[in-house]
Structures are given as C-alpha cells and as structure tokens.
Short mmCIF file of C-alpha atoms in Angstrom, two decimals:
data_model
loop_
_atom_site.label_atom_id
_atom_site.label_comp_id
_atom_site.label_asym_id
_atom_site.label_seq_id
_atom_site.Cartn_x
_atom_site.Cartn_y
_atom_site.Cartn_z
CA MET F 1 -20.03 43.28 32.74
CA GLY F 2 -17.97 40.31 31.44
CA THR F 3 -19.35 37.69 29.06
CA LEU F 4 -18.76 34.94 31.58
CA ASP F 5 -20.01 36.75 34.69
CA ASP F 6 -22.34 34.54 36.74
CA PHE F 7 -21.80 31.78 34.12
CA ARG F 8 -22.28 28.91 36.60
CA ASN F 9 -25.79 30.06 37.46
CA LYS F 10 -27.03 30.35 33.86
CA GLU F 11 -29.25 27.83 32.08
CA PHE F 12 -27.61 25.01 30.11
CA LEU F 13 -28.59 26.38 26.68
CA ASP F 14 -27.40 29.86 27.63
CA GLN F 15 -24.04 28.43 28.69
CA ILE F 16 -23.66 26.64 25.34
CA THR F 17 -24.54 29.82 23.44
CA ILE F 18 -22.00 31.89 25.39
CA LEU F 19 -19.17 29.38 24.90
CA ASN F 20 -19.91 29.10 21.17
CA GLU F 21 -19.79 32.89 20.84
CA ILE F 22 -16.44 33.05 22.66
CA ALA F 23 -15.01 30.26 20.45
CA GLY F 24 -16.06 32.26 17.41
CA SER F 25 -14.83 35.68 18.59
CA LYS F 26 -11.60 34.38 20.23
CA ASP F 27 -11.70 37.48 22.47
CA SER F 28 -8.72 37.36 24.83
CA ALA F 29 -10.69 39.32 27.46
CA ASN F 30 -12.39 36.02 28.30
CA LEU F 31 -9.13 34.17 28.94
CA PRO F 32 -8.95 34.53 32.78
CA ALA F 33 -12.56 33.43 33.27
CA LEU F 34 -12.13 30.48 30.89
CA VAL F 35 -8.98 29.37 32.73
CA ASP F 36 -10.93 29.49 35.99
CA LEU F 37 -13.69 27.34 34.46
CA LEU F 38 -11.07 24.85 33.28
CA LYS F 39 -9.43 24.63 36.70
CA ASN F 40 -12.76 24.58 38.53
CA PRO F 41 -15.14 22.72 36.19
CA VAL F 42 -18.89 23.19 36.17
CA GLY F 43 -19.34 19.44 36.42
CA ASP F 44 -21.40 18.92 33.29
CA THR F 45 -19.31 16.92 30.79
CA SER F 46 -20.72 18.73 27.75
CA ILE F 47 -20.10 22.19 29.20
CA ASP F 48 -16.63 21.32 30.48
CA TYR F 49 -15.71 19.99 27.01
CA MET F 50 -16.94 23.20 25.37
CA VAL F 51 -14.89 25.25 27.85
CA VAL F 52 -11.76 23.49 26.59
CA ASN F 53 -12.74 24.20 22.97
CA ALA F 54 -13.38 27.89 23.71
CA LEU F 55 -10.10 28.16 25.61
CA ASN F 56 -8.26 26.53 22.71
CA ALA F 57 -9.76 29.08 20.31
CA VAL F 58 -8.80 32.05 22.52
CA LEU F 59 -5.26 30.78 23.12
CA SER F 60 -4.78 30.33 19.36
CA GLN F 61 -4.76 34.14 19.11
CA ASN F 62 -2.60 34.72 22.19
CA GLU F 63 0.87 33.26 21.72
CA ALA F 64 2.42 34.94 24.78
CA ASP F 65 -0.31 33.69 27.14
CA THR F 66 -0.01 30.20 25.66
CA VAL F 67 3.76 30.10 26.23
CA ALA F 68 3.31 31.36 29.78
CA GLY F 69 0.64 28.73 30.44
CA MET F 70 3.03 25.88 29.60
CA ASN F 71 4.56 26.34 33.07
CA ASP F 72 1.27 26.70 34.92
CA ASP F 73 0.78 24.69 38.12
CA HIS F 74 -2.47 23.18 36.80
CA ALA F 75 -1.66 20.04 34.80
CA GLY F 76 -4.71 20.27 32.55
CA TYR F 77 -4.10 23.89 31.58
CA ARG F 78 -0.39 23.21 31.12
CA ILE F 79 -1.05 20.33 28.69
CA LEU F 80 -3.64 22.39 26.81
CA CYS F 81 -1.12 25.21 26.30
CA ILE F 82 1.52 22.72 25.14
CA ARG F 83 -0.92 21.30 22.60
CA VAL F 84 -2.04 24.73 21.38
CA ALA F 85 1.59 25.82 20.91
CA GLY F 86 2.16 22.89 18.58
CA GLU F 87 -1.19 23.03 16.84
CA TYR F 88 -0.70 26.67 15.85
CA GLY F 89 3.08 26.50 15.36
CA PHE F 90 4.07 29.11 17.95
CA LYS F 91 7.80 29.54 17.34
CA SER F 92 8.36 31.42 20.59
CA ALA F 93 7.23 28.31 22.49
CA SER F 94 10.15 26.26 21.21
CA PRO F 95 12.74 27.16 23.92
CA ALA F 96 10.26 26.43 26.71
CA LEU F 97 9.21 23.16 25.09
CA VAL F 98 12.86 22.12 24.70
CA SER F 99 13.43 22.76 28.41
CA LEU F 100 10.32 20.79 29.32
CA ALA F 101 11.37 17.88 27.08
CA GLU F 102 14.87 17.70 28.53
CA ALA F 103 13.49 17.47 32.07
CA GLU F 104 10.41 15.29 31.50
CA ALA F 105 10.51 11.69 32.74
CA ASP F 106 6.91 10.60 32.20
CA PRO F 107 6.52 9.06 28.71
CA ASP F 108 2.98 10.35 28.17
CA ARG F 109 3.83 13.95 29.08
CA LEU F 110 7.05 13.67 27.06
CA MET F 111 5.01 12.63 24.03
CA GLU F 112 2.84 15.74 24.40
CA VAL F 113 5.89 18.02 24.50
CA LEU F 114 7.72 16.28 21.64
CA THR F 115 4.58 16.25 19.49
CA SER F 116 4.27 20.03 19.80
CA LEU F 117 7.98 20.50 19.10
CA ALA F 118 7.67 18.31 16.01
CA ARG F 119 4.76 20.41 14.73
CA ILE F 120 6.66 23.65 15.27
CA ALA F 121 9.63 22.14 13.38
CA ASP F 122 12.26 24.41 14.89
CA PRO F 123 15.83 23.22 14.07
CA ALA F 124 16.81 24.32 17.58
CA ALA F 125 14.96 21.25 18.85
CA LEU F 126 17.19 18.79 16.93
CA PRO F 127 19.36 17.90 19.98
CA VAL F 128 16.25 16.93 21.94
CA PHE F 129 14.95 14.65 19.19
CA ARG F 130 18.39 13.02 18.87
CA LYS F 131 18.54 12.57 22.64
CA TYR F 132 15.41 10.45 22.75
CA LEU F 133 16.26 8.19 19.79
CA GLU F 134 17.20 5.48 22.25
CA HIS F 135 14.24 5.99 24.60
CA GLU F 136 12.61 2.80 25.94
CA ASP F 137 9.18 3.78 24.58
CA PRO F 138 9.07 2.94 20.82
CA PHE F 139 6.39 5.57 20.20
CA VAL F 140 8.65 8.27 21.61
CA VAL F 141 11.46 7.03 19.35
CA ALA F 142 9.14 6.91 16.33
CA LEU F 143 8.01 10.49 16.96
CA CYS F 144 11.62 11.67 17.17
CA ILE F 145 12.52 9.83 13.96
CA GLU F 146 9.59 11.45 12.17
CA ALA F 147 10.65 14.90 13.41
CA LEU F 148 14.28 14.36 12.37
CA GLY F 149 13.11 13.35 8.91
CA LYS F 150 10.90 16.42 8.65
CA LEU F 151 13.84 18.60 9.67
CA ARG F 152 16.20 16.72 7.29
CA ASP F 153 18.72 16.06 10.02
CA LEU F 154 21.58 14.40 8.18
CA GLU F 155 23.42 13.77 11.45
CA SER F 156 20.82 11.14 12.32
CA VAL F 157 21.19 9.17 9.06
CA GLY F 158 23.67 6.69 10.54
CA PHE F 159 21.37 5.91 13.45
CA LEU F 160 18.37 5.47 11.16
CA LYS F 161 20.31 3.07 8.95
CA LYS F 162 21.26 1.10 12.04
CA ILE F 163 17.59 0.76 13.01
CA ILE F 164 16.80 -0.76 9.62
CA ASN F 165 19.87 -3.00 9.61
CA ASP F 166 19.09 -4.25 13.12
CA SER F 167 15.49 -4.99 12.13
CA GLU F 168 16.75 -7.84 9.92
CA ALA F 169 18.29 -9.70 12.85
CA PRO F 170 17.12 -13.34 13.19
CA ASP F 171 15.11 -12.54 16.32
CA ARG F 172 13.52 -9.36 14.95
CA TYR F 173 12.77 -9.61 11.23
CA GLU F 174 9.39 -11.29 11.66
CA ILE F 175 7.80 -8.05 12.90
CA CYS F 176 7.87 -4.59 11.35
CA ASP F 177 7.90 -2.28 14.37
CA ILE F 178 6.96 1.37 14.25
CA THR F 179 10.55 2.58 14.59
CA THR F 180 11.64 0.68 11.46
CA TRP F 181 8.66 2.02 9.56
CA LYS F 182 9.42 5.60 10.55
CA ALA F 183 13.16 5.15 9.85
CA VAL F 184 12.37 4.15 6.26
CA GLU F 185 10.09 7.16 5.78
CA ALA F 186 12.65 9.52 7.32
CA LEU F 187 15.48 8.29 5.10
CA ALA F 188 13.22 8.62 2.06
CA SER F 189 12.44 12.22 3.02
CA PHE F 190 16.16 13.13 2.98
CA ASP F 191 16.23 12.30 -0.73
CA THR F 192 20.04 12.17 -0.95
CA GLU F 193 21.92 9.71 -3.15
CA ASP F 194 23.31 8.04 -0.04
CA THR F 195 19.93 7.48 1.61
CA LEU F 196 18.26 6.44 -1.65
CA ALA F 197 21.04 3.95 -2.37
CA PHE F 198 20.60 2.48 1.09
CA LEU F 199 16.84 2.06 0.62
CA VAL F 200 17.33 0.42 -2.78
CA GLU F 201 19.81 -1.94 -1.16
CA LYS F 202 17.14 -2.80 1.43
CA LEU F 203 14.37 -3.29 -1.13
CA HIS F 204 14.51 -7.04 -0.41
CA HIS F 205 14.32 -6.59 3.35
CA LYS F 206 13.55 -9.80 5.22
CA ASN F 207 10.23 -8.43 6.43
CA PRO F 208 7.53 -8.12 3.71
CA THR F 209 5.88 -5.12 5.37
CA VAL F 210 9.19 -3.24 5.37
CA ARG F 211 9.59 -4.19 1.70
CA ARG F 212 6.17 -2.68 0.99
CA ILE F 213 7.00 0.52 2.87
CA ILE F 214 10.28 0.89 0.98
CA THR F 215 8.53 0.16 -2.33
CA ASP F 216 5.90 2.82 -1.62
CA ALA F 217 8.61 5.30 -0.62
CA MET F 218 10.70 4.68 -3.75
CA THR F 219 7.62 4.95 -5.95
CA ALA F 220 6.76 8.31 -4.38
CA ILE F 221 10.33 9.57 -4.83
CA GLY F 222 10.16 8.72 -8.53
CA SER F 223 12.76 10.01 -10.98
CA PRO F 224 15.73 10.45 -8.59
CA ALA F 225 15.52 6.75 -7.70
CA ILE F 226 15.44 5.43 -11.29
CA PRO F 227 19.24 5.18 -11.95
CA LEU F 228 19.77 3.39 -8.63
CA LEU F 229 16.91 0.98 -9.28
CA LEU F 230 18.15 0.18 -12.79
CA ALA F 231 21.64 -0.48 -11.42
CA ALA F 232 20.14 -2.79 -8.78
CA PHE F 233 18.21 -4.63 -11.49
CA GLU F 234 21.39 -5.28 -13.44
CA GLU F 235 23.52 -6.24 -10.44
CA GLY F 236 20.99 -7.94 -8.16
CA ASP F 237 19.87 -11.54 -7.79
CA THR F 238 16.54 -12.85 -9.08
CA ASP F 239 14.52 -11.54 -6.13
CA MET F 240 16.08 -8.08 -6.44
CA LYS F 241 15.46 -7.98 -10.19
CA ILE F 242 11.78 -8.77 -9.64
CA LEU F 243 11.35 -6.17 -6.90
CA THR F 244 13.17 -3.39 -8.76
CA ALA F 245 11.19 -4.11 -11.94
CA ASN F 246 7.98 -3.78 -9.92
CA VAL F 247 9.02 -0.41 -8.49
CA LEU F 248 10.15 0.87 -11.89
CA GLY F 249 6.76 -0.09 -13.29
CA PHE F 250 4.98 1.73 -10.47
CA ILE F 251 7.08 4.87 -11.09
CA GLY F 252 5.98 4.71 -14.72
CA ASP F 253 8.61 7.00 -16.24
CA LYS F 254 9.85 6.47 -19.82
CA ALA F 255 13.38 6.15 -18.45
CA CYS F 256 12.23 3.14 -16.42
CA ALA F 257 11.04 1.31 -19.53
CA ASP F 258 14.08 2.24 -21.62
CA GLY F 259 16.42 1.05 -18.88
CA LEU F 260 14.58 -2.26 -18.47
CA VAL F 261 14.62 -2.86 -22.22
CA ALA F 262 18.38 -2.21 -22.24
CA SER F 263 18.80 -4.79 -19.48
CA PHE F 264 16.61 -7.24 -21.39
CA ASP F 265 18.80 -6.78 -24.47
CA LYS F 266 21.85 -7.57 -22.34
CA GLY F 267 20.35 -10.95 -21.49
CA LEU F 268 19.58 -10.07 -17.86
CA ALA F 269 16.00 -11.36 -17.92
CA LYS F 270 16.52 -15.03 -18.71
CA ASP F 271 14.65 -16.16 -15.59
CA SER F 272 10.94 -16.51 -16.38
CA ASN F 273 9.90 -14.70 -13.18
CA VAL F 274 12.15 -11.79 -14.05
CA ARG F 275 10.75 -11.62 -17.58
CA TYR F 276 7.23 -11.70 -16.20
CA ALA F 277 7.98 -8.80 -13.84
CA LEU F 278 9.74 -6.90 -16.63
CA TYR F 279 6.80 -7.29 -19.03
CA GLU F 280 4.40 -6.18 -16.30
CA ALA F 281 6.48 -3.05 -15.73
CA LEU F 282 6.73 -2.28 -19.46
CA GLY F 283 2.96 -2.58 -19.78
CA ARG F 284 2.47 0.00 -17.05
CA VAL F 285 4.84 2.50 -18.67
CA GLY F 286 4.03 2.18 -22.37
CA SER F 287 7.15 3.72 -23.96
CA MET F 288 7.94 2.98 -27.61
CA LYS F 289 10.90 0.74 -26.74
CA GLY F 290 8.81 -1.00 -24.11
CA ILE F 291 5.98 -1.72 -26.56
CA ILE F 292 8.44 -3.16 -29.09
CA CYS F 293 9.81 -5.42 -26.36
CA LEU F 294 6.27 -6.51 -25.47
CA VAL F 295 5.51 -7.30 -29.12
CA ASP F 296 8.65 -9.45 -29.22
CA GLY F 297 7.30 -11.15 -26.10
CA LEU F 298 4.31 -12.51 -28.03
CA THR F 299 6.43 -15.58 -28.71
CA GLU F 300 6.61 -16.44 -24.99
CA GLU F 301 5.17 -19.89 -24.28
CA ASP F 302 4.70 -19.69 -20.50
CA GLU F 303 1.01 -18.98 -19.95
CA LEU F 304 1.42 -16.41 -17.17
CA THR F 305 4.28 -14.60 -18.91
CA LEU F 306 2.25 -14.44 -22.12
CA MET F 307 -0.69 -12.99 -20.19
CA SER F 308 1.56 -10.23 -18.82
CA VAL F 309 2.60 -9.42 -22.41
CA VAL F 310 -0.99 -9.37 -23.66
CA GLY F 311 -2.13 -7.35 -20.65
CA GLY F 312 0.55 -4.75 -21.35
CA LEU F 313 -0.29 -4.50 -25.06
CA GLU F 314 -4.01 -4.18 -24.33
CA LYS F 315 -3.29 -0.76 -22.81
CA HIS F 316 -1.46 0.46 -25.95
CA VAL F 317 -3.32 -0.99 -28.95
CA ASN F 318 -2.00 0.38 -32.27
CA PRO F 319 -2.00 -0.80 -35.95
CA GLY F 320 1.46 -2.37 -35.65
CA ILE F 321 0.44 -4.47 -32.64
CA VAL F 322 -2.79 -5.52 -34.39
CA ALA F 323 -0.96 -6.54 -37.57
CA LYS F 324 1.53 -8.65 -35.63
CA LEU F 325 -1.20 -10.33 -33.59
CA ASN F 326 -3.36 -10.99 -36.64
CA GLY F 327 -0.57 -13.03 -38.15
CA LEU F 328 0.16 -14.95 -34.96
CA VAL F 329 -3.43 -15.62 -33.88
CA SER F 330 -4.54 -16.68 -37.39
CA ALA F 331 -1.66 -19.13 -37.86
CA ALA F 332 -3.51 -22.11 -36.29
CA THR F 333 -0.46 -23.14 -34.26
CA GLU F 334 -0.03 -24.01 -30.59
CA GLN F 335 1.13 -20.44 -30.02
CA SER F 336 -2.03 -19.16 -31.70
CA ALA F 337 -4.10 -21.08 -29.16
CA ARG F 338 -1.99 -19.75 -26.28
CA LEU F 339 -2.39 -16.17 -27.50
CA SER F 340 -6.14 -16.52 -28.02
CA LYS F 341 -6.59 -17.93 -24.53
CA ALA F 342 -4.42 -15.15 -23.03
CA ILE F 343 -6.46 -12.44 -24.79
CA ILE F 344 -9.71 -13.90 -23.46
CA SER F 345 -8.44 -14.58 -19.92
CA CYS F 346 -7.06 -11.02 -19.66
CA GLY F 347 -10.38 -9.56 -20.76
CA ALA F 348 -8.48 -7.76 -23.52
CA THR F 349 -11.55 -6.37 -25.28
CA GLY F 350 -9.52 -3.73 -27.13
CA LEU F 351 -7.36 -6.36 -28.81
CA PHE F 352 -10.36 -8.62 -29.44
CA ASP F 353 -12.27 -5.77 -31.12
CA ALA F 354 -9.30 -4.93 -33.36
CA LEU F 355 -8.56 -8.56 -34.27
CA TYR F 356 -12.15 -9.69 -34.84
CA GLU F 357 -12.25 -8.01 -38.25
CA ASN F 358 -9.83 -10.70 -39.45
CA GLN F 359 -11.88 -13.88 -39.98
CA GLY F 360 -9.08 -16.26 -38.98
CA ALA F 361 -8.13 -14.32 -35.85
CA GLY F 362 -11.77 -13.76 -34.92
CA ASP F 363 -12.61 -17.46 -35.19
CA ALA F 364 -9.63 -18.40 -33.01
CA LEU F 365 -10.66 -15.88 -30.36
CA VAL F 366 -14.28 -17.04 -30.35
CA ASP F 367 -13.13 -20.66 -29.95
CA ALA F 368 -11.08 -19.61 -26.92
CA LEU F 369 -14.02 -17.62 -25.57
CA CYS F 370 -16.31 -20.64 -25.83
CA SER F 371 -13.89 -22.55 -23.58
CA SER F 372 -14.11 -19.98 -20.78
CA LYS F 373 -16.14 -20.79 -17.68
CA ASP F 374 -15.86 -17.29 -16.24
CA PRO F 375 -19.35 -15.69 -16.21
CA ALA F 376 -17.88 -12.17 -16.05
CA ILE F 377 -15.61 -12.81 -19.06
CA LEU F 378 -18.46 -14.35 -21.06
CA ASP F 379 -20.73 -11.40 -20.28
CA GLN F 380 -17.97 -8.92 -21.12
CA PHE F 381 -17.30 -10.37 -24.57
CA ARG F 382 -20.97 -11.10 -25.22
CA GLN F 383 -21.62 -7.37 -24.83
CA LEU F 384 -18.70 -6.58 -27.14
CA LEU F 385 -19.99 -8.92 -29.86
CA SER F 386 -23.44 -7.33 -29.52
CA ASP F 387 -21.86 -3.90 -29.99
CA ILE F 388 -19.91 -5.11 -33.04
CA GLY F 389 -23.14 -6.42 -34.57
CA GLY F 390 -23.71 -8.06 -37.92
CA SER F 391 -24.60 -11.60 -38.97
CA ARG F 392 -21.16 -13.01 -38.16
CA ALA F 393 -21.21 -11.60 -34.65
CA GLU F 394 -24.74 -12.94 -34.14
CA THR F 395 -23.60 -16.40 -35.22
CA ASP F 396 -20.68 -16.24 -32.80
CA LEU F 397 -22.92 -15.04 -30.00
CA ALA F 398 -25.07 -18.11 -30.45
CA LYS F 399 -21.99 -20.32 -29.90
CA LEU F 400 -21.23 -18.93 -26.46
CA PRO F 401 -22.15 -21.09 -23.47
CA ALA F 402 -24.58 -19.78 -20.91
CA PRO F 403 -22.65 -18.44 -17.90
CA GLU F 404 -22.91 -20.57 -14.77
CA ALA F 405 -22.40 -19.01 -11.37
CA GLY F 406 -20.02 -20.92 -9.12
CA THR F 407 -21.53 -22.79 -6.17
CA HIS F 408 -18.57 -21.87 -3.95
CA LYS F 409 -16.58 -18.69 -3.55
CA ALA F 410 -12.83 -18.07 -3.75
CA LEU F 411 -10.75 -14.95 -3.17
CA ALA F 412 -7.51 -14.06 -4.99
CA ALA F 413 -5.25 -11.05 -4.31
CA ASP F 414 -2.36 -9.88 -6.46
CA ASP F 415 -1.14 -6.48 -7.65
CA SER F 416 -0.53 -7.92 -11.13
CA ARG F 417 -3.47 -7.66 -13.48
CA SER F 418 -2.34 -10.69 -15.48
CA MET F 419 -1.87 -12.78 -12.33
CA CYS F 420 -5.37 -11.81 -11.16
CA ALA F 421 -6.69 -12.88 -14.58
CA MET F 422 -4.82 -16.18 -14.28
CA HIS F 423 -6.24 -16.83 -10.82
CA LYS F 424 -9.74 -15.96 -11.99
CA ALA F 425 -9.50 -18.33 -14.95
CA ILE F 426 -8.22 -21.17 -12.75
CA LEU F 427 -10.83 -20.65 -10.06
CA THR F 428 -13.76 -20.41 -12.48
CA ASP F 429 -12.53 -23.55 -14.27
CA LEU F 430 -12.83 -25.30 -10.90
CA GLY F 431 -16.39 -24.06 -10.46
CA TYR F 432 -15.77 -21.20 -8.04
CA GLU F 433 -17.27 -17.75 -8.10
CA ALA F 434 -14.01 -15.83 -8.11
CA PHE F 435 -13.42 -12.51 -6.34
CA VAL F 436 -10.16 -10.76 -7.26
CA ALA F 437 -8.36 -7.83 -5.63
CA GLY F 438 -5.30 -5.74 -6.48
CA ASN F 439 -3.91 -5.71 -2.93
CA GLY F 440 -4.53 -7.09 0.54
CA GLN F 441 -6.76 -4.22 1.62
CA GLU F 442 -9.11 -4.66 -1.35
CA ALA F 443 -9.20 -8.39 -0.62
CA TYR F 444 -10.00 -7.93 3.05
CA ASP F 445 -12.72 -5.43 2.14
CA PHE F 446 -14.69 -8.34 0.64
CA ILE F 447 -14.44 -10.20 3.95
CA GLU F 448 -15.50 -7.14 5.93
CA GLN F 449 -18.51 -6.82 3.62
CA GLY F 450 -19.62 -10.27 4.75
CA GLU F 451 -18.39 -12.52 1.94
CA ASN F 452 -17.40 -16.06 2.89
CA PHE F 453 -14.72 -17.93 0.95
CA ASP F 454 -13.80 -21.59 0.71
CA ILE F 455 -10.22 -20.74 -0.23
CA VAL F 456 -7.94 -17.69 -0.49
CA VAL F 457 -5.01 -17.29 -2.91
CA THR F 458 -2.67 -14.36 -2.29
CA ASP F 459 0.59 -12.90 -3.46
CA MET F 460 3.24 -12.10 -0.84
CA ASN F 461 4.49 -8.69 -2.00
CA MET F 462 1.73 -6.16 -2.72
CA PRO F 463 1.29 -2.40 -2.18
CA ILE F 464 -1.02 -0.90 0.47
CA MET F 465 -1.40 -4.24 2.31
CA ASP F 466 0.97 -7.14 1.63
CA GLY F 467 0.06 -10.81 1.71
CA MET F 468 1.48 -11.44 5.18
CA GLU F 469 -0.67 -8.71 6.71
CA LEU F 470 -3.71 -9.96 4.81
CA VAL F 471 -3.22 -13.50 6.10
CA GLY F 472 -2.79 -12.20 9.64
CA LYS F 473 -6.07 -10.29 9.42
CA ILE F 474 -7.85 -13.27 7.89
CA ARG F 475 -6.70 -15.57 10.69
CA ASN F 476 -7.99 -13.09 13.27
CA THR F 477 -11.42 -12.92 11.62
CA PRO F 478 -14.10 -15.20 13.13
CA GLY F 479 -15.00 -17.97 10.69
CA PHE F 480 -11.72 -17.77 8.77
CA GLU F 481 -9.44 -19.45 11.31
CA ASP F 482 -9.22 -22.63 9.22
CA THR F 483 -9.89 -21.33 5.70
CA PRO F 484 -7.13 -22.69 3.40
CA VAL F 485 -4.78 -19.91 2.26
CA ILE F 486 -2.35 -20.48 -0.62
CA MET F 487 0.48 -17.99 -1.00
CA VAL F 488 1.91 -17.48 -4.47
CA THR F 489 5.42 -16.08 -4.39
CA THR F 490 8.70 -15.70 -6.22
CA GLU F 491 10.62 -15.46 -2.94
CA SER F 492 13.59 -17.82 -2.92
CA GLU F 493 14.56 -17.47 0.75
CA ALA F 494 13.33 -20.23 3.06
CA SER F 495 12.97 -17.64 5.84
CA GLN F 496 10.11 -16.01 3.93
CA GLN F 497 8.10 -19.23 3.72
CA ASN F 498 8.78 -19.93 7.39
CA LEU F 499 7.48 -16.50 8.27
CA ALA F 500 4.40 -17.00 6.10
CA GLU F 501 3.68 -20.34 7.76
CA LYS F 502 3.83 -18.71 11.18
CA THR F 503 1.43 -16.04 9.95
CA GLY F 504 -1.09 -18.70 8.94
CA VAL F 505 -0.42 -19.67 5.31
CA THR F 506 -1.58 -23.21 4.55
CA ALA F 507 0.39 -23.95 1.38
CA PHE F 508 2.67 -22.33 -1.22
CA ILE F 509 2.93 -22.14 -4.98
CA THR F 510 6.21 -20.79 -6.33
CA LYS F 511 6.27 -18.84 -9.57
CA PRO F 512 6.55 -19.80 -12.33
CA PHE F 513 3.83 -22.41 -12.14
CA LYS F 514 1.45 -24.11 -14.52
CA PRO F 515 -2.29 -23.62 -13.98
CA GLU F 516 -2.60 -27.36 -13.36
CA GLU F 517 -0.26 -27.04 -10.35
CA LEU F 518 -2.43 -24.44 -8.65
CA LYS F 519 -5.58 -26.38 -9.54
CA ALA F 520 -4.10 -29.52 -7.99
CA LYS F 521 -3.11 -27.62 -4.85
CA ILE F 522 -6.60 -26.15 -4.47
CA GLN F 523 -8.24 -29.54 -4.95
CA GLU F 524 -5.81 -31.07 -2.46
CA LEU F 525 -6.85 -28.53 0.18
CA VAL F 526 -10.60 -28.28 -0.40
CA GLY F 527 -11.51 -31.23 -2.63
#
C-alpha cells in the first residue's frame, strides 16, 4: 500500500503528517502520486502548498525525473522542475534549459529558465545569455549580465562597457537602472587590468548611485586596484582625486597610504578638499608614512581639514604624536586654540587623556571643552576627567557647563568622522539636538524609528546609501515633504547640483566651508 493511497479522504492533520514525512524521506516512490496531487489539487491552500514542498524535496534527489518534467504538458509542474533544476544545480538539465530559453517568448517564463541556467553556471549557456543582452525587459538583461559576470565571459566586456558609457547620456544619467548596476558588478568580477582600469575611469560617473556602486566594488577588489587608483589620483582632476583618496582609505592597505603620501610630497594635494580627503584616508590606514604626514598636517588652519588630521591621529596615539601636540597646544597661539577645539569636537579622548598630564595643554583643552554646547561631548569628557581623578581634574570638572538638551532636532549624514563631528558641533551651537549617521541608511533609520527633524544636512557621496537616495526617501516619507535639506558636497559639476535639486535638495554648501557659512544657511532656512 502506497503512502499516498486514499490521501484525499484522510483528515487534515493526517495529510500534513504524511506530506512532512515524504519531504523528510525524499522517497522517489511517491513521485507519481505527488505529481497527480499537483496537477489535481486537493483544494485546501495549506495542503496544496505542502504538496509542492514535498514534490520539491523528492525531485531534489531525482535529477533524471526533474529534467524530464521540464517538458511536461502541465505548466505548474514544468515550472517547478525548471526551478528545482536550478536550485540543485543539475548539470544535465542545461541542454534542455538552453533549448527552452532559445524558444521562449514570454518574459516571465524566460526569467524562470534563465534563472535556473544562471544557477547551474554551465559555460555552454553563454550564447543564450549573450543573446538576451538586448532584450526589452531590463530584468532579463540584468539577469544575463549577472550570469555572464559569474561565468567570466570576456566576450561580453565590450557590451558591458557600452551599457555604462550609455548610462551617462544627458537623458539617462539621472537614474541608475538595474542594468547599469549589474554591468558594474560584472566588470568588477572579471578582475582584469582592463576592466579595473575602466571602472577607475568611471569612478566619477555622473550618477551618484553608480559612483557608490563602483566605489563599493573597488573597495572589495582591494589590492589589485591600488596602482590604478593611485595613478588616477595623480592624473585626475579635483573630483577624481577626492574620490580615489576615499576609495584608497576604504581599502586600508599600507600601499594606499604610502602612495598618497608620495603624491602629497609631489605637491598634488594643494586643493583644501583634496588634502581633507587625503588626511581622512591616511587616518583610516595608519601606516608610518601616513602618520608622519598627519603630524605635519597639525599646522593646517582650515577647521575641517584640521579635524580630519586630529581624527586620524586619535586612532594612532603614540609618544611622538603626544610630544608634538603638547608643544603646539601649550603654545597659546591661534593654532593652539584651533587644535584644542578640534580635539574636543572630534571627541578625541585618547589624545585628551595623553595631553592632560601637561598643565599647559590640559588647561587649553579644558577651556575649549567649556565652550562646547554638545551634551554628548560634555558627558564624554566629564566621564574621562572623573576617571583621571585628582584635585586638578575635580577643579576642571567644576568648570564645565551643565549640558542642555536641544529644543529642536537635526540630522546630519556623512561617511567622514571629522565631518560628522563638525556638523554636530555646528548644530549643537545652534541649539539643536544633533543626530549623526555615517551613511544614508543609518540616517534614514532614525526617521523610520519615528524621529522628527527640523533640518537635514547630508553629504552627496556615501557608501551603502548615498545622499541622493537618502533625499529621495526623505521626500517620499509623510511629514518630511517640506523639511529643509542641505547637501554638502565637493562636486564641481553643475549637473550634480541640478540632479540634487530635482531629487529634493533645498540648498547646497560646497566644501571647503567655514562653520559660520553652514550656520547662516541653516538659520536662513529654519530661522
């Protein structure tokens, strides 16, 4: 007597038990009866769903039956067999799937067949994937691109480059479509000098989302991309220098820092935005040459640039750095005040702790701390002074103002730690409770958690979610349709600001900027 005999007349719980047992045993003896139940359903949604699951489990152990079922007259069983062939990588199914793909006209059924072929990853399917690169359905094209990348089909490189080149056309660059996204990922997967060089060349793509995808891809590739990125830094314009420095910092290899220092020594970082990006990258890497360059950067006068230097050194505190800073911070000069403020604004507790032992440096830092209006910063250093202990620390603790929570809330997003610190200092000075995030996704998480903001300040180029995407999501969120959004950017192309305005940006601040400029812009927008 078969397991499924008289199945339709059994109780509901008995039917569930039987189907679960078949799914666990995967006994092929049950295949004919399961196929019959699929083609002639019981009529109960739960049972019919479990029949499909049991059939999937049995077919997973029966490659020949699965391949044969791909040509069955019953559409549901045919699609199930096609899916199972891909899910379990049945190589013998490839020829039949290729034949089905070549003859299929319906986009949905074609997607099913191509998806299974892509999962099997048989090089014999390459002609089919190439054939559909110009299909009218972008999702079919994207699937084929992904498969060609997985199979490292160098014959398709030219076509993939064309997709990316065409995506910068005046009537197309405002949107990053799925085919462009997949073309970038496919070229990155080839990992040849030619494809890497092309992606580096496109690092300043007109669309910010494409820039982010390329940045993420180059960061994941790592070491092989370093020589090409360093060459682009030396040869590129200001925007390219900034973008390549960012990627080199994300890669974090010693060769990245040494190459950037060499470029700095050649005088290729005279622009303040480039120096800022270079210092940020050196801080992430922490090589010996990079730290020396950061120490030399302690003479920078631009507030944001100096914060990037301090932020980088905070991660690599050593006696040489402390000795240099002790002399500079204790000197009672304008630069001493700038450095003290930068150390406090960055929340550089490691540097503060090391410098506090020196009376002159400690007094300068405490004076800067007393000027802060950031409750989080005050609490952070108050705890540090309590941990240091002693009569001097107690006296300094008594000088600190009581933290005052802002009556309004502001959100700032930037992948630079020093820029986030700058925004936080500016916003708290204006009386806001400041929320900061390292990328657009982290920023939008605050909104999804129910926070309301009177103003948003965001960078344009960030990993994970860029500023354009963040602004688009904000504008589509009820209650945020009219919230002022300021975009801070180094982008020199007018097309980028035009695109940002269309996305919903209210106003712009171009780096480098003085804190007073951003304060004035915020007050102009919200009063």
